[in-house]
Each structure stands twice: as structure tokens, then as C-alpha cells.
Amino acid sequence: MTTPIEKDTVATVHYTGTLPEDGSEFDSSKGGDPLSYLVGHGQMIPGFEEEMMGATVGETRTFTLTPERAYGDRNEEGIQKGETSQFPEGIEVGTTLIAETEIGPMPITVSAIDGDEVTIDMNHPLAGKALTFEVEVVEVRPANEQEISHGHAHGEHGHNH
Ligand code: ZN
């Protein structure tokens, strides 16, 4: 009887994430180390955690998440305009910058440049998108007390602090 993925276990998985709209891959652990996460503590996006509950070693699950269950909807208030003089030299459409905000550092993306006017987008790059994941379970083990108190997985493929 192998341990299924459930709250307070550490799951180690290989995953590939694609966009159902065009099949393009936005992230994958294949060819590198698998990912370990502490289950049930918000380390992963909500839909990913829900869909993997109960899976056991060797099992592969494929699922598509709506934006609400992934990185949320795009927020139009996250799109703002500024002047080129406010930004570092050499920015282009697609450049990612880190902005200091009231809630801490946030990545922003330059989404348009029109003369002196720069449009930036503070939404997560995957906000508003449905996401498909193919996830293979490599290992499942009980989490230890330190991991539960820290809220993340430790060990070879997790954090080391
Ligand atoms: Zn820790």
C-alpha cells in the first residue's frame, strides 16, 4: 500500500505545463530535477493541488485548469502607462522588470511602447489563461514537522532552509 498524495505529505513530481489554446509548453521539469512540494499548504496553484490529491507513485494525471483555478483572471487595473524616462534604458516589449510595490517586489512586463508612452502589465504572465498539466508522481512521503511549520518541502528537490 503506497501513500497517496494528501495533506501533509511531500509529493515529488515531473510535470509539463502547456497552453490548451495553442499547445505551447510554458514550463516543464523534464530533463531536470523533479519538483517537490508540501501538499495542502498553498505551495502550488489551487487546481494543481486539488487534481493531484489521491495520486500514487507511478501514476500520471493530465488535467486542464480554468484561470480561476490557476493564476486567476487578468486584472485590468494591473495595466498602467508611464513615460520612457521613468524606465531603465533599453527596455523593449516583453522586458520584465521588478517593481517595488506596497505588497512587495512584483514582476511587471512591458506590454507596449508607443513613442514616449510605455504600457506595463503587472498581471502574472499566466493570468487569464487555462493551463494543461501532465503530472507524473515520482515519490510521496509524509512531511516532517519542520516542513509543516515552514510551509514548504525540504530535501534534495525542495528548499534547504
Ligand atoms: Zn524550510
Tab-separated table of N, CA and C and ligand atoms in Angstrom:
chain	number	residue	atom	x	y	z
A	1	MET	N	0.868	-1.195	0.000
A	1	MET	CA	0.000	0.000	0.000
A	1	MET	C	0.894	1.230	0.000
A	2	THR	N	0.850	1.973	-1.060
A	2	THR	CA	1.676	3.175	-1.131
A	2	THR	C	0.870	4.386	-0.650
A	3	THR	N	1.595	5.361	-0.179
A	3	THR	CA	0.967	6.567	0.345
A	3	THR	C	0.386	7.392	-0.799
A	4	PRO	N	-0.878	7.734	-0.741
A	4	PRO	CA	-1.402	8.652	-1.754
A	4	PRO	C	-1.039	10.101	-1.409
A	5	ILE	N	-1.089	10.960	-2.402
A	5	ILE	CA	-0.878	12.386	-2.151
A	5	ILE	C	-2.052	12.902	-1.327
A	6	GLU	N	-1.747	13.433	-0.157
A	6	GLU	CA	-2.771	14.016	0.714
A	6	GLU	C	-2.119	15.108	1.540
A	7	LYS	N	-2.932	15.864	2.250
A	7	LYS	CA	-2.419	16.972	3.044
A	7	LYS	C	-1.306	16.483	3.970
A	8	ASP	N	-0.248	17.279	4.074
A	8	ASP	CA	0.910	16.975	4.920
A	8	ASP	C	1.755	15.811	4.423
A	9	THR	N	1.673	15.520	3.131
A	9	THR	CA	2.703	14.688	2.516
A	9	THR	C	3.573	15.611	1.659
A	10	VAL	N	4.755	15.097	1.284
A	10	VAL	CA	5.592	15.790	0.305
A	10	VAL	C	5.540	14.977	-0.979
A	11	ALA	N	5.037	15.600	-2.030
A	11	ALA	CA	4.923	14.932	-3.321
A	11	ALA	C	6.059	15.395	-4.215
A	12	THR	N	6.702	14.440	-4.879
A	12	THR	CA	7.733	14.754	-5.868
A	12	THR	C	7.197	14.337	-7.228
A	13	VAL	N	7.180	15.275	-8.149
A	13	VAL	CA	6.533	15.031	-9.442
A	13	VAL	C	7.384	15.565	-10.592
A	14	HIS	N	7.218	14.943	-11.752
A	14	HIS	CA	7.661	15.542	-13.013
A	14	HIS	C	6.418	16.089	-13.676
A	15	TYR	N	6.537	17.272	-14.243
A	15	TYR	CA	5.344	17.894	-14.822
A	15	TYR	C	5.696	18.609	-16.116
A	16	THR	N	4.703	18.700	-16.976
A	16	THR	CA	4.814	19.534	-18.162
A	16	THR	C	3.544	20.368	-18.233
A	17	GLY	N	3.711	21.666	-18.369
A	17	GLY	CA	2.571	22.570	-18.470
A	17	GLY	C	2.469	23.123	-19.877
A	18	THR	N	1.281	23.024	-20.472
A	18	THR	CA	1.075	23.553	-21.819
A	18	THR	C	-0.169	24.442	-21.829
A	19	LEU	N	-0.234	25.288	-22.840
A	19	LEU	CA	-1.409	26.132	-23.020
A	19	LEU	C	-2.357	25.433	-23.987
A	20	PRO	N	-3.582	25.114	-23.529
A	20	PRO	CA	-4.517	24.423	-24.434
A	20	PRO	C	-4.854	25.254	-25.671
A	21	GLU	N	-4.708	26.574	-25.587
A	21	GLU	CA	-5.066	27.417	-26.741
A	21	GLU	C	-4.185	27.135	-27.956
A	22	ASP	N	-2.908	26.809	-27.736
A	22	ASP	CA	-2.050	26.528	-28.896
A	22	ASP	C	-1.080	25.361	-28.678
A	23	GLY	N	-1.187	24.708	-27.520
A	23	GLY	CA	-0.336	23.552	-27.262
A	23	GLY	C	1.094	23.885	-26.879
A	24	SER	N	1.412	25.178	-26.772
A	24	SER	CA	2.799	25.532	-26.456
A	24	SER	C	3.118	25.222	-24.997
A	25	GLU	N	4.375	24.854	-24.759
A	25	GLU	CA	4.819	24.482	-23.422
A	25	GLU	C	5.309	25.719	-22.687
A	26	PHE	N	4.800	25.964	-21.466
A	26	PHE	CA	5.284	27.136	-20.721
A	26	PHE	C	6.214	26.756	-19.576
A	27	ASP	N	6.205	25.498	-19.202
A	27	ASP	CA	7.086	25.088	-18.115
A	27	ASP	C	7.156	23.564	-18.099
A	28	SER	N	8.322	23.034	-17.730
A	28	SER	CA	8.449	21.587	-17.626
A	28	SER	C	9.621	21.249	-16.726
A	29	SER	N	9.482	20.173	-15.984
A	29	SER	CA	10.597	19.685	-15.168
A	29	SER	C	11.372	18.598	-15.898
A	30	LYS	N	10.869	18.180	-17.067
A	30	LYS	CA	11.515	17.086	-17.799
A	30	LYS	C	12.916	17.522	-18.238
A	31	GLY	N	13.834	16.597	-18.071
A	31	GLY	CA	15.211	16.919	-18.418
A	31	GLY	C	15.949	17.578	-17.268
A	32	GLY	N	15.252	17.852	-16.179
A	32	GLY	CA	15.885	18.430	-14.997
A	32	GLY	C	15.418	17.687	-13.768
A	33	ASP	N	15.575	18.315	-12.619
A	33	ASP	CA	15.128	17.695	-11.376
A	33	ASP	C	13.609	17.745	-11.298
A	34	PRO	N	13.009	16.702	-10.684
A	34	PRO	CA	11.576	16.791	-10.428
A	34	PRO	C	11.299	17.846	-9.359
A	35	LEU	N	10.054	18.194	-9.215
A	35	LEU	CA	9.623	19.222	-8.261
A	35	LEU	C	9.036	18.553	-7.025
A	36	SER	N	9.444	19.024	-5.845
A	36	SER	CA	8.828	18.545	-4.611
A	36	SER	C	7.998	19.660	-4.001
A	37	TYR	N	6.820	19.311	-3.518
A	37	TYR	CA	6.010	20.323	-2.829
A	37	TYR	C	5.306	19.728	-1.632
A	38	LEU	N	5.133	20.573	-0.625
A	38	LEU	CA	4.380	20.195	0.574
A	38	LEU	C	2.906	20.345	0.232
A	39	VAL	N	2.161	19.257	0.386
A	39	VAL	CA	0.772	19.237	-0.077
A	39	VAL	C	-0.150	19.901	0.947
A	40	GLY	N	-1.028	20.756	0.448
A	40	GLY	CA	-2.070	21.334	1.299
A	40	GLY	C	-1.666	22.603	2.018
A	41	HIS	N	-0.555	23.232	1.588
A	41	HIS	CA	-0.098	24.453	2.252
A	41	HIS	C	0.069	25.622	1.280
A	42	GLY	N	-0.591	25.527	0.160
A	42	GLY	CA	-0.592	26.658	-0.767
A	42	GLY	C	0.708	26.857	-1.522
A	43	GLN	N	1.557	25.811	-1.565
A	43	GLN	CA	2.816	25.962	-2.316
A	43	GLN	C	2.561	25.967	-3.817
A	44	MET	N	1.501	25.284	-4.234
A	44	MET	CA	1.173	25.188	-5.659
A	44	MET	C	-0.139	25.927	-5.918
A	45	ILE	N	-0.429	26.191	-7.186
A	45	ILE	CA	-1.718	26.806	-7.503
A	45	ILE	C	-2.839	25.848	-7.094
A	46	PRO	N	-4.001	26.389	-6.707
A	46	PRO	CA	-5.046	25.565	-6.072
A	46	PRO	C	-5.498	24.377	-6.918
A	47	GLY	N	-5.732	24.582	-8.199
A	47	GLY	CA	-6.236	23.496	-9.033
A	47	GLY	C	-5.246	22.362	-9.174
A	48	PHE	N	-3.959	22.692	-9.208
A	48	PHE	CA	-2.913	21.678	-9.307
A	48	PHE	C	-2.973	20.784	-8.076
A	49	GLU	N	-3.039	21.388	-6.909
A	49	GLU	CA	-3.111	20.604	-5.666
A	49	GLU	C	-4.348	19.713	-5.663
A	50	GLU	N	-5.500	20.274	-6.025
A	50	GLU	CA	-6.754	19.513	-5.981
A	50	GLU	C	-6.712	18.318	-6.927
A	51	GLU	N	-6.230	18.541	-8.138
A	51	GLU	CA	-6.249	17.488	-9.154
A	51	GLU	C	-5.290	16.342	-8.822
A	52	MET	N	-4.248	16.626	-8.029
A	52	MET	CA	-3.268	15.583	-7.726
A	52	MET	C	-3.571	14.832	-6.440
A	53	MET	N	-4.593	15.253	-5.712
A	53	MET	CA	-4.932	14.581	-4.454
A	53	MET	C	-5.271	13.111	-4.729
A	54	GLY	N	-4.709	12.226	-3.916
A	54	GLY	CA	-5.029	10.806	-4.023
A	54	GLY	C	-4.180	10.049	-5.031
A	55	ALA	N	-3.346	10.748	-5.795
A	55	ALA	CA	-2.495	10.052	-6.773
A	55	ALA	C	-1.359	9.331	-6.057
A	56	THR	N	-0.898	8.241	-6.648
A	56	THR	CA	0.173	7.454	-6.036
A	56	THR	C	1.356	7.346	-7.002
A	57	VAL	N	2.495	6.864	-6.465
A	57	VAL	CA	3.737	6.778	-7.247
A	57	VAL	C	3.505	5.987	-8.539
A	58	GLY	N	3.995	6.514	-9.630
A	58	GLY	CA	3.866	5.859	-10.925
A	58	GLY	C	2.656	6.327	-11.712
A	59	GLU	N	1.732	6.989	-11.028
A	59	GLU	CA	0.510	7.447	-11.697
A	59	GLU	C	0.791	8.751	-12.455
A	60	THR	N	0.167	8.891	-13.610
A	60	THR	CA	0.248	10.141	-14.362
A	60	THR	C	-1.156	10.700	-14.508
A	61	ARG	N	-1.323	11.960	-14.188
A	61	ARG	CA	-2.626	12.612	-14.357
A	61	ARG	C	-2.474	13.800	-15.295
A	62	THR	N	-3.438	13.959	-16.168
A	62	THR	CA	-3.458	15.092	-17.088
A	62	THR	C	-4.759	15.843	-16.850
A	63	PHE	N	-4.663	17.148	-16.676
A	63	PHE	CA	-5.860	17.937	-16.393
A	63	PHE	C	-5.682	19.351	-16.907
A	64	THR	N	-6.801	19.999	-17.182
A	64	THR	CA	-6.786	21.388	-17.635
A	64	THR	C	-7.499	22.241	-16.596
A	65	LEU	N	-6.847	23.307	-16.188
A	65	LEU	CA	-7.390	24.201	-15.171
A	65	LEU	C	-7.923	25.476	-15.815
A	66	THR	N	-9.067	25.935	-15.351
A	66	THR	CA	-9.541	27.261	-15.746
A	66	THR	C	-8.656	28.298	-15.063
A	67	PRO	N	-8.624	29.530	-15.575
A	67	PRO	CA	-7.788	30.558	-14.930
A	67	PRO	C	-8.092	30.731	-13.443
A	68	GLU	N	-9.369	30.587	-13.071
A	68	GLU	CA	-9.746	30.754	-11.657
A	68	GLU	C	-9.027	29.753	-10.764
A	69	ARG	N	-8.730	28.564	-11.311
A	69	ARG	CA	-8.064	27.529	-10.511
A	69	ARG	C	-6.548	27.546	-10.725
A	70	ALA	N	-6.083	28.492	-11.524
A	70	ALA	CA	-4.645	28.583	-11.790
A	70	ALA	C	-4.125	29.928	-11.258
A	71	TYR	N	-3.799	30.865	-12.155
A	71	TYR	CA	-3.211	32.129	-11.699
A	71	TYR	C	-4.223	33.275	-11.652
A	72	GLY	N	-5.509	32.945	-11.729
A	72	GLY	CA	-6.539	33.974	-11.606
A	72	GLY	C	-6.789	34.697	-12.908
A	73	ASP	N	-7.805	35.532	-12.894
A	73	ASP	CA	-8.134	36.315	-14.072
A	73	ASP	C	-7.178	37.486	-14.199
A	74	ARG	N	-7.078	37.982	-15.419
A	74	ARG	CA	-6.289	39.193	-15.610
A	74	ARG	C	-7.048	40.373	-14.995
A	75	ASN	N	-6.309	41.251	-14.366
A	75	ASN	CA	-6.886	42.416	-13.727
A	75	ASN	C	-6.516	43.652	-14.557
A	76	GLU	N	-7.530	44.305	-15.116
A	76	GLU	CA	-7.244	45.449	-15.991
A	76	GLU	C	-6.566	46.591	-15.225
A	77	GLU	N	-6.782	46.634	-13.916
A	77	GLU	CA	-6.098	47.661	-13.116
A	77	GLU	C	-4.604	47.401	-13.040
A	78	GLY	N	-4.190	46.191	-13.404
A	78	GLY	CA	-2.770	45.865	-13.405
A	78	GLY	C	-2.047	46.386	-14.630
A	79	ILE	N	-2.807	47.004	-15.533
A	79	ILE	CA	-2.197	47.567	-16.744
A	79	ILE	C	-2.093	49.076	-16.571
A	80	GLN	N	-0.869	49.592	-16.630
A	80	GLN	CA	-0.669	51.026	-16.396
A	80	GLN	C	0.266	51.594	-17.437
A	81	LYS	N	0.172	52.924	-17.595
A	81	LYS	CA	1.013	53.603	-18.573
A	81	LYS	C	1.985	54.541	-17.869
A	82	GLY	N	3.154	54.683	-18.462
A	82	GLY	CA	4.144	55.618	-17.939
A	82	GLY	C	4.943	56.184	-19.094
A	83	GLU	N	5.953	56.992	-18.766
A	83	GLU	CA	6.804	57.566	-19.806
A	83	GLU	C	8.150	56.848	-19.822
A	84	THR	N	8.761	56.800	-20.994
A	84	THR	CA	10.023	56.059	-21.120
A	84	THR	C	11.064	56.549	-20.119
A	85	SER	N	11.031	57.856	-19.767
A	85	SER	CA	12.039	58.393	-18.841
A	85	SER	C	11.931	57.767	-17.454
A	86	GLN	N	10.792	57.153	-17.141
A	86	GLN	CA	10.614	56.517	-15.829
A	86	GLN	C	11.224	55.119	-15.792
A	87	PHE	N	11.644	54.627	-16.931
A	87	PHE	CA	12.096	53.235	-17.011
A	87	PHE	C	13.578	53.166	-17.360
A	88	PRO	N	14.221	52.028	-17.053
A	88	PRO	CA	15.631	51.878	-17.450
A	88	PRO	C	15.772	51.965	-18.967
A	89	GLU	N	16.942	52.409	-19.409
A	89	GLU	CA	17.181	52.480	-20.849
A	89	GLU	C	17.208	51.081	-21.444
A	90	GLY	N	16.798	50.994	-22.680
A	90	GLY	CA	16.930	49.719	-23.394
A	90	GLY	C	15.759	48.772	-23.218
A	91	ILE	N	14.694	49.216	-22.555
A	91	ILE	CA	13.553	48.308	-22.410
A	91	ILE	C	12.877	48.096	-23.760
A	92	GLU	N	12.307	46.918	-23.914
A	92	GLU	CA	11.587	46.566	-25.137
A	92	GLU	C	10.292	45.884	-24.737
A	93	VAL	N	9.409	45.719	-25.698
A	93	VAL	CA	8.202	44.933	-25.437
A	93	VAL	C	8.633	43.531	-25.016
A	94	GLY	N	8.099	43.068	-23.881
A	94	GLY	CA	8.467	41.748	-23.378
A	94	GLY	C	9.487	41.796	-22.260
A	95	THR	N	10.160	42.950	-22.081
A	95	THR	CA	11.112	43.080	-20.976
A	95	THR	C	10.384	42.936	-19.644
A	96	THR	N	10.965	42.162	-18.725
A	96	THR	CA	10.390	42.025	-17.392
A	96	THR	C	11.236	42.804	-16.399
A	97	LEU	N	10.578	43.599	-15.582
A	97	LEU	CA	11.245	44.401	-14.564
A	97	LEU	C	10.657	44.020	-13.211
A	98	ILE	N	11.402	44.308	-12.162
A	98	ILE	CA	10.874	44.084	-10.816
A	98	ILE	C	10.512	45.451	-10.237
A	99	ALA	N	9.251	45.620	-9.882
A	99	ALA	CA	8.783	46.887	-9.318
A	99	ALA	C	8.593	46.733	-7.821
A	100	GLU	N	8.971	47.764	-7.072
A	100	GLU	CA	8.699	47.771	-5.638
A	100	GLU	C	7.277	48.291	-5.441
A	101	THR	N	6.430	47.492	-4.813
A	101	THR	CA	5.047	47.910	-4.604
A	101	THR	C	4.704	47.802	-3.123
A	102	GLU	N	3.488	48.240	-2.789
A	102	GLU	CA	3.048	48.181	-1.388
A	102	GLU	C	3.067	46.753	-0.850
A	103	ILE	N	2.846	45.777	-1.731
A	103	ILE	CA	2.817	44.392	-1.250
A	103	ILE	C	4.123	43.651	-1.557
A	104	GLY	N	5.195	44.429	-1.811
A	104	GLY	CA	6.494	43.795	-2.020
A	104	GLY	C	6.885	43.818	-3.485
A	105	PRO	N	8.074	43.272	-3.807
A	105	PRO	CA	8.547	43.289	-5.195
A	105	PRO	C	7.629	42.464	-6.102
A	106	MET	N	7.308	43.020	-7.263
A	106	MET	CA	6.435	42.316	-8.200
A	106	MET	C	7.011	42.401	-9.596
A	107	PRO	N	6.949	41.272	-10.339
A	107	PRO	CA	7.416	41.349	-11.721
A	107	PRO	C	6.386	42.095	-12.582
A	108	ILE	N	6.862	42.994	-13.406
A	108	ILE	CA	5.983	43.666	-14.364
A	108	ILE	C	6.565	43.461	-15.755
A	109	THR	N	5.703	43.414	-16.717
A	109	THR	CA	6.137	43.166	-18.087
A	109	THR	C	5.792	44.368	-18.941
A	110	VAL	N	6.739	44.785	-19.773
A	110	VAL	CA	6.461	45.860	-20.717
A	110	VAL	C	5.615	45.267	-21.841
A	111	SER	N	4.375	45.740	-21.988
A	111	SER	CA	3.488	45.133	-22.981
A	111	SER	C	3.368	45.968	-24.250
A	112	ALA	N	3.697	47.268	-24.184
A	112	ALA	CA	3.678	48.091	-25.397
A	112	ALA	C	4.550	49.319	-25.192
A	113	ILE	N	5.140	49.793	-26.270
A	113	ILE	CA	5.872	51.066	-26.257
A	113	ILE	C	5.401	51.849	-27.474
A	114	ASP	N	4.881	53.056	-27.206
A	114	ASP	CA	4.366	53.881	-28.293
A	114	ASP	C	4.960	55.271	-28.114
A	115	GLY	N	6.037	55.571	-28.850
A	115	GLY	CA	6.724	56.836	-28.657
A	115	GLY	C	7.292	56.900	-27.256
A	116	ASP	N	6.881	57.909	-26.490
A	116	ASP	CA	7.354	58.056	-25.119
A	116	ASP	C	6.477	57.318	-24.115
A	117	GLU	N	5.417	56.713	-24.618
A	117	GLU	CA	4.477	56.076	-23.702
A	117	GLU	C	4.760	54.584	-23.590
A	118	VAL	N	4.933	54.149	-22.349
A	118	VAL	CA	5.203	52.732	-22.074
A	118	VAL	C	4.006	52.141	-21.342
A	119	THR	N	3.521	51.006	-21.829
A	119	THR	CA	2.436	50.309	-21.134
A	119	THR	C	3.040	49.111	-20.418
A	120	ILE	N	2.753	49.021	-19.120
A	120	ILE	CA	3.259	47.885	-18.344
A	120	ILE	C	2.084	47.061	-17.839
A	121	ASP	N	2.370	45.787	-17.629
A	121	ASP	CA	1.346	44.843	-17.195
A	121	ASP	C	1.856	44.142	-15.939
A	122	MET	N	1.133	44.323	-14.838
A	122	MET	CA	1.556	43.717	-13.575
A	122	MET	C	0.888	42.370	-13.329
A	123	ASN	N	0.065	41.928	-14.266
A	123	ASN	CA	-0.550	40.610	-14.112
A	123	ASN	C	0.514	39.516	-14.238
A	124	HIS	N	0.288	38.395	-13.558
A	124	HIS	CA	1.141	37.238	-13.764
A	124	HIS	C	1.058	36.855	-15.241
A	125	PRO	N	2.200	36.497	-15.856
A	125	PRO	CA	2.159	36.173	-17.301
A	125	PRO	C	1.143	35.092	-17.656
A	126	LEU	N	0.789	34.232	-16.705
A	126	LEU	CA	-0.167	33.159	-16.993
A	126	LEU	C	-1.574	33.492	-16.481
A	127	ALA	N	-1.759	34.693	-15.954
A	127	ALA	CA	-3.101	35.090	-15.505
A	127	ALA	C	-4.053	35.109	-16.701
A	128	GLY	N	-5.289	34.693	-16.456
A	128	GLY	CA	-6.297	34.725	-17.506
A	128	GLY	C	-6.197	33.577	-18.492
A	129	LYS	N	-5.259	32.663	-18.259
A	129	LYS	CA	-5.075	31.557	-19.205
A	129	LYS	C	-5.498	30.230	-18.570
A	130	ALA	N	-6.122	29.384	-19.383
A	130	ALA	CA	-6.333	27.992	-18.981
A	130	ALA	C	-4.988	27.280	-19.127
A	131	LEU	N	-4.710	26.352	-18.237
A	131	LEU	CA	-3.427	25.652	-18.248
A	131	LEU	C	-3.656	24.150	-18.204
A	132	THR	N	-2.935	23.425	-19.047
A	132	THR	CA	-2.991	21.972	-19.017
A	132	THR	C	-1.695	21.438	-18.416
A	133	PHE	N	-1.827	20.531	-17.481
A	133	PHE	CA	-0.658	19.902	-16.863
A	133	PHE	C	-0.701	18.403	-17.072
A	134	GLU	N	0.470	17.838	-17.368
A	134	GLU	CA	0.632	16.391	-17.322
A	134	GLU	C	1.631	16.132	-16.208
A	135	VAL	N	1.193	15.396	-15.192
A	135	VAL	CA	1.983	15.258	-13.968
A	135	VAL	C	2.199	13.788	-13.647
A	136	GLU	N	3.460	13.408	-13.489
A	136	GLU	CA	3.807	12.039	-13.114
A	136	GLU	C	4.331	12.033	-11.678
A	137	VAL	N	3.759	11.172	-10.856
A	137	VAL	CA	4.163	11.106	-9.452
A	137	VAL	C	5.419	10.245	-9.325
A	138	VAL	N	6.490	10.837	-8.781
A	138	VAL	CA	7.771	10.149	-8.631
A	138	VAL	C	7.929	9.593	-7.222
A	139	GLU	N	7.500	10.354	-6.233
A	139	GLU	CA	7.651	9.931	-4.835
A	139	GLU	C	6.591	10.625	-3.993
A	140	VAL	N	6.119	9.919	-2.962
A	140	VAL	CA	5.239	10.541	-1.971
A	140	VAL	C	5.711	10.065	-0.605
A	141	ARG	N	5.910	10.991	0.301
A	141	ARG	CA	6.319	10.613	1.665
A	141	ARG	C	5.632	11.551	2.650
A	142	PRO	N	5.508	11.112	3.902
A	142	PRO	CA	4.946	12.017	4.909
A	142	PRO	C	5.874	13.213	5.104
A	143	ALA	N	5.329	14.383	5.308
A	143	ALA	CA	6.151	15.558	5.619
A	143	ALA	C	6.608	15.469	7.066
A	144	ASN	N	7.761	16.092	7.386
A	144	ASN	CA	8.166	16.145	8.789
A	144	ASN	C	7.665	17.450	9.422
A	145	GLU	N	7.792	17.514	10.752
A	145	GLU	CA	7.220	18.661	11.476
A	145	GLU	C	7.829	19.976	11.034
A	146	GLN	N	9.134	19.950	10.730
A	146	GLN	CA	9.799	21.194	10.324
A	146	GLN	C	9.230	21.706	8.996
A	147	GLU	N	9.000	20.776	8.072
A	147	GLU	CA	8.442	21.181	6.790
A	147	GLU	C	7.042	21.775	6.972
A	148	ILE	N	6.248	21.137	7.830
A	148	ILE	CA	4.884	21.626	8.044
A	148	ILE	C	4.924	23.013	8.695
A	149	SER	N	5.848	23.221	9.642
A	149	SER	CA	5.915	24.537	10.285
A	149	SER	C	6.458	25.593	9.324
A	150	HIS	N	7.329	25.206	8.393
A	150	HIS	CA	7.844	26.170	7.408
A	150	HIS	C	6.866	26.388	6.259
A	151	GLY	N	6.017	25.409	6.002
A	151	GLY	CA	5.063	25.546	4.904
A	151	GLY	C	5.638	25.208	3.545
A	152	HIS	N	6.776	24.492	3.508
A	152	HIS	CA	7.326	24.046	2.228
A	152	HIS	C	8.135	22.768	2.410
A	153	ALA	N	8.422	22.111	1.291
A	153	ALA	CA	9.164	20.850	1.327
A	153	ALA	C	10.653	21.118	1.471
A	154	HIS	N	11.328	20.262	2.200
A	154	HIS	CA	12.786	20.303	2.291
A	154	HIS	C	13.363	19.128	1.504
A	155	GLY	N	14.706	19.052	1.488
A	155	GLY	CA	15.344	17.867	0.914
A	155	GLY	C	15.892	18.127	-0.452
A	156	GLU	N	16.249	17.050	-1.108
A	156	GLU	CA	17.018	17.082	-2.343
A	156	GLU	C	16.397	18.014	-3.401
A	157	HIS	N	15.068	17.916	-3.550
A	157	HIS	CA	14.438	18.690	-4.609
A	157	HIS	C	13.565	19.815	-4.060
A	158	GLY	N	13.641	20.055	-2.750
A	158	GLY	CA	12.851	21.122	-2.167
A	158	GLY	C	13.759	22.245	-1.690
A	159	HIS	N	13.249	23.087	-0.808
A	159	HIS	CA	14.071	24.162	-0.243
A	159	HIS	C	15.043	23.565	0.770
A	160	ASN	N	16.096	24.276	1.066
A	160	ASN	CA	17.023	23.806	2.082
A	160	ASN	C	17.195	24.864	3.171
A	161	HIS	N	16.105	25.282	3.741
A	161	HIS	CA	16.166	26.281	4.815
A	161	HIS	C	14.956	26.128	5.709
B	1	ZN	ZN	12.194	25.465	5.484
